[in-house]
Amino acid sequence: MTALTAPILKLLNEEGGFFHFVGASSIGKSSILQVAMSVWGNTEMGTFRATDNNLEGICKEANDGVIFLDEMGECEADALSRIVYMVANGVTKGRADRSGNARAITHFKVLALSSGEKGIEEKLAEKKIYAKAGQMLRMGELDADRGKGLATFDVININPDTEEKFKNGAEQAEYLKYHSRENSGVIIDSFITELVKDPDTYIRGIKSLKDEWIKQLNRTTVQPEIDRMIKKLSTIYATGVTASVMGILPYKKEEILEYLNSIFENWLNRRGGDVSYELNSIIKDLYKLCIFQQHARFTNAYPKDDERYNLVKDHVGFYKMENEELKEFWLRPRAFDNEVLKGRDKRAFISLLVKNNFIIQGNDKKHTQIKRPKNEPSQRFYIVPVDALLDEVELTKKSKNSY
């Protein structure tokens, strides 16, 4: 269905983007792409080994279509960062000719389907590049393993040739790959042939189906990042239902609805829930710094006289004990900026952390409080309550707002 959606994007004036299947080796990630390739009659799988310059040419040739890229692990992290924006935004880089004059910038619109054992966040981390919310949104990550014990499949179907169930997922995958090659290009030809008979009517129907899918999600909060992905998925749903009505896809509307709802849920879970990606990343970094590195980076604010002093490298603050229990972390503002915010918008995210109880304001309503650790001068710290950091999974669900 995703492969069929590409030519609809231009008609709806919607942006392109990536859908990236992540999973362990040999579970069938490449099979997903090979079957999808057959929709367009493609026979050669693309690769992330291509430079971003080469991919520009591939995208221009595939305008209003789909590109397929296997094994993200083969891509250099810094190149991947550029590729995601280029493919999703549909704009080539500005260049000069031999005379120094600016060459015309080329625009295109494609969908990209890709696979790999790593997601973009993990891949960029190899070069200590932090994934941005915009990149995570443009490259929607999905689990290749459907979690049903059948690798990339939800169910084992009946083999049309033998009228018996396939023995396993591997046999089913091989059948799909063989017959998709045999019928390569048939689906997109049939879809476009039908679409051009009455494009205005079909587009009105697709818009109505998009609204229908979004409405059934019954979301009551506005979250710009998530709403943009919902818009992308609604187009896939509407295209799938339309192709089903045309008699091109063999799925019932209810099956397409169930599939798209599960895809949305999987994407949402992979990104950390119903919360801004950037805020979720900040909370994770705060958790890692305080909980994982408590004794490596912090010292006790009020140690007992007989307590052994802990020599700390790259000291970032203090922790406070109360009745033998860990109560708070006091982070120095510079350490907080460098190791938690990491260049993100301070004004926006500090307010959100306060609102969600990850930072305790002082009585003066300032975001930092004046504290005086034992044998230290009075100074300002960000006060982080331990209660907010008890469970990394739960704390990502506490967010009440995005920026």
Coordinates of C-alpha atoms in Angstrom, one line a residue, residues 52-253:
D52 CA 23.9 11.5 -1.2
N53 CA 24.9 13.0 -4.5
N54 CA 24.1 9.7 -6.3
L55 CA 20.9 9.4 -4.5
E56 CA 19.9 12.8 -5.8
G57 CA 19.9 11.4 -9.3
I58 CA 18.0 8.3 -8.2
C59 CA 15.3 10.4 -6.6
K60 CA 14.9 12.7 -9.6
E61 CA 14.5 9.6 -11.9
A62 CA 12.0 8.2 -9.4
N63 CA 9.9 11.4 -9.1
D64 CA 6.3 10.7 -8.0
G65 CA 7.5 7.1 -7.3
V66 CA 9.3 5.0 -4.7
I67 CA 13.0 4.3 -4.0
F68 CA 14.1 1.2 -2.1
L69 CA 17.3 1.1 0.0
D70 CA 18.6 -1.9 1.8
E71 CA 21.0 -2.1 4.8
M72 CA 21.3 1.2 6.5
G73 CA 24.3 -0.1 8.3
E74 CA 26.4 0.4 5.1
C75 CA 25.7 4.1 5.1
E76 CA 28.1 6.7 6.7
A77 CA 26.4 8.4 9.6
D78 CA 27.1 12.0 8.4
A79 CA 25.8 11.1 4.9
L80 CA 22.6 9.5 6.4
S81 CA 21.8 12.8 8.2
R82 CA 21.8 14.6 4.9
I83 CA 20.0 11.9 2.9
V84 CA 17.0 11.8 5.2
Y85 CA 16.3 15.5 4.8
M86 CA 17.0 15.5 1.0
V87 CA 14.7 12.6 0.3
A88 CA 11.8 13.8 2.5
N89 CA 12.0 17.4 1.5
G90 CA 12.5 16.6 -2.2
V91 CA 15.1 19.3 -2.9
T92 CA 18.6 18.9 -4.3
K93 CA 21.6 20.7 -3.0
G94 CA 22.4 24.2 -4.3
R95 CA 25.5 24.1 -6.5
A96 CA 27.5 26.4 -8.7
D97 CA 28.6 25.7 -12.3
R98 CA 32.2 26.2 -13.6
S99 CA 31.5 29.9 -13.9
G100 CA 30.5 30.3 -10.3
N101 CA 26.8 30.8 -11.2
A102 CA 24.1 29.0 -9.2
R103 CA 22.7 26.0 -10.8
A104 CA 18.9 25.5 -10.8
I105 CA 17.7 23.5 -7.8
T106 CA 15.7 20.4 -8.7
H107 CA 12.6 19.4 -6.9
F108 CA 11.2 15.9 -6.7
K109 CA 8.7 13.9 -4.6
V110 CA 9.3 10.3 -3.6
L111 CA 8.6 7.8 -0.9
A112 CA 11.5 5.7 0.3
L113 CA 11.2 2.3 1.8
S114 CA 14.4 1.1 3.6
S115 CA 15.6 -1.6 6.0
G116 CA 18.4 -2.2 8.4
E117 CA 19.5 -3.7 11.7
K118 CA 19.8 -0.2 13.1
G119 CA 17.5 2.8 13.3
I120 CA 18.6 6.3 12.5
E121 CA 19.2 7.3 16.2
E122 CA 21.6 4.4 16.7
K123 CA 23.3 4.9 13.4
L124 CA 24.0 8.6 13.9
A125 CA 25.2 7.9 17.4
E126 CA 28.2 6.0 15.8
K127 CA 29.6 9.4 15.0
K128 CA 28.2 11.1 18.1
I129 CA 25.6 12.9 16.0
Y130 CA 22.3 13.4 17.9
A131 CA 19.2 12.6 15.9
K132 CA 16.8 15.6 15.5
A133 CA 13.1 15.4 15.8
G134 CA 12.8 16.4 12.2
Q135 CA 14.9 13.5 11.1
M136 CA 12.9 11.0 13.2
L137 CA 9.7 12.3 11.8
R138 CA 10.9 12.2 8.2
M139 CA 12.2 8.6 8.6
G140 CA 9.3 6.8 10.3
E141 CA 10.8 3.7 11.9
L142 CA 8.8 0.5 12.2
D143 CA 9.7 -2.9 13.7
A144 CA 10.3 -5.4 10.9
D145 CA 9.4 -8.3 13.3
R146 CA 5.6 -8.1 13.8
G147 CA 5.9 -9.7 17.2
K148 CA 3.6 -12.6 16.3
G149 CA 6.3 -15.3 16.3
L150 CA 6.3 -15.3 12.5
A151 CA 9.1 -12.7 11.9
T152 CA 7.8 -10.1 9.4
F153 CA 4.4 -11.8 9.0
D154 CA 1.2 -11.5 11.1
V155 CA -0.3 -14.8 9.9
I156 CA 0.6 -17.9 7.8
N157 CA -1.7 -17.9 4.8
I158 CA -3.0 -20.6 2.4
N159 CA -0.8 -21.4 -0.5
P160 CA -3.0 -20.8 -3.6
D161 CA -1.1 -23.5 -5.5
T162 CA -1.6 -26.3 -3.0
E163 CA -4.6 -24.9 -1.0
E164 CA -2.7 -25.8 2.2
K165 CA -1.1 -23.5 4.7
F166 CA 2.5 -22.6 4.1
K167 CA 4.7 -24.6 6.5
N168 CA 6.4 -21.5 7.9
G169 CA 7.2 -17.9 7.3
A170 CA 10.3 -18.6 5.2
E171 CA 8.3 -20.7 2.7
Q172 CA 5.6 -18.0 2.5
A173 CA 8.3 -15.3 1.9
E174 CA 9.8 -17.3 -0.9
Y175 CA 6.5 -17.8 -2.6
L176 CA 5.8 -14.0 -2.4
K177 CA 9.1 -13.1 -3.8
Y178 CA 8.8 -15.5 -6.7
H179 CA 5.3 -14.5 -7.7
S180 CA 6.0 -10.8 -7.1
R181 CA 8.8 -11.0 -9.7
E182 CA 6.5 -12.9 -12.0
N183 CA 3.9 -10.1 -11.8
S184 CA 6.3 -7.2 -11.6
G185 CA 4.7 -3.8 -12.4
V186 CA 1.2 -5.1 -12.8
I187 CA -0.3 -3.4 -9.7
I188 CA 1.0 0.1 -10.4
D189 CA -0.1 -0.1 -14.0
S190 CA -3.6 -1.2 -13.0
F191 CA -3.8 1.5 -10.3
I192 CA -2.7 4.4 -12.5
T193 CA -4.9 3.2 -15.4
E194 CA -7.9 3.3 -13.2
L195 CA -7.0 6.5 -11.4
V196 CA -6.7 8.6 -14.6
K197 CA -10.2 7.6 -15.7
D198 CA -11.7 10.0 -13.1
P199 CA -8.9 11.5 -11.0
D200 CA -11.0 14.3 -9.4
T201 CA -13.6 11.8 -8.1
Y202 CA -10.9 9.5 -6.7
I203 CA -9.0 12.3 -5.0
R204 CA -12.3 13.5 -3.3
G205 CA -12.8 10.0 -2.1
I206 CA -9.2 9.7 -0.9
K207 CA -9.6 13.0 1.1
S208 CA -12.8 11.7 2.6
L209 CA -11.1 8.4 3.6
K210 CA -8.1 10.3 5.1
D211 CA -10.5 12.2 7.4
E212 CA -12.3 9.0 8.3
W213 CA -9.1 7.3 9.4
I214 CA -7.9 10.3 11.4
K215 CA -11.3 10.6 13.1
Q216 CA -11.4 7.0 14.2
L217 CA -8.1 7.4 16.1
N218 CA -10.1 9.6 18.4
R219 CA -7.1 11.7 19.5
T220 CA -7.9 14.6 21.8
T221 CA -4.5 16.3 22.1
V222 CA -2.6 18.3 19.5
Q223 CA 1.0 17.2 19.0
P224 CA 2.5 18.6 15.8
E225 CA 5.1 15.8 15.3
I226 CA 2.6 13.0 15.7
D227 CA 0.0 14.8 13.7
R228 CA 2.3 15.0 10.7
M229 CA 2.9 11.2 10.8
I230 CA -0.9 10.7 11.2
K231 CA -1.3 12.7 8.0
K232 CA 1.2 10.5 6.1
L233 CA -0.4 7.2 7.4
S234 CA -3.9 8.5 6.6
T235 CA -2.9 8.8 2.9
I236 CA -1.6 5.2 2.9
Y237 CA -4.9 4.1 4.4
A238 CA -7.0 6.0 1.9
T239 CA -4.9 4.8 -1.0
G240 CA -5.1 1.2 0.1
V241 CA -8.9 1.4 0.5
T242 CA -9.2 3.0 -2.9
A243 CA -7.1 0.3 -4.6
S244 CA -9.3 -2.3 -2.8
V245 CA -12.4 -0.7 -4.2
M246 CA -10.8 -0.7 -7.7
G247 CA -10.3 -4.4 -7.3
I248 CA -6.5 -4.1 -7.4
L249 CA -5.7 -5.1 -3.8
P250 CA -7.4 -8.2 -2.3
Y251 CA -7.9 -6.7 1.2
K252 CA -11.1 -5.7 2.9
K253 CA -11.5 -2.2 4.3

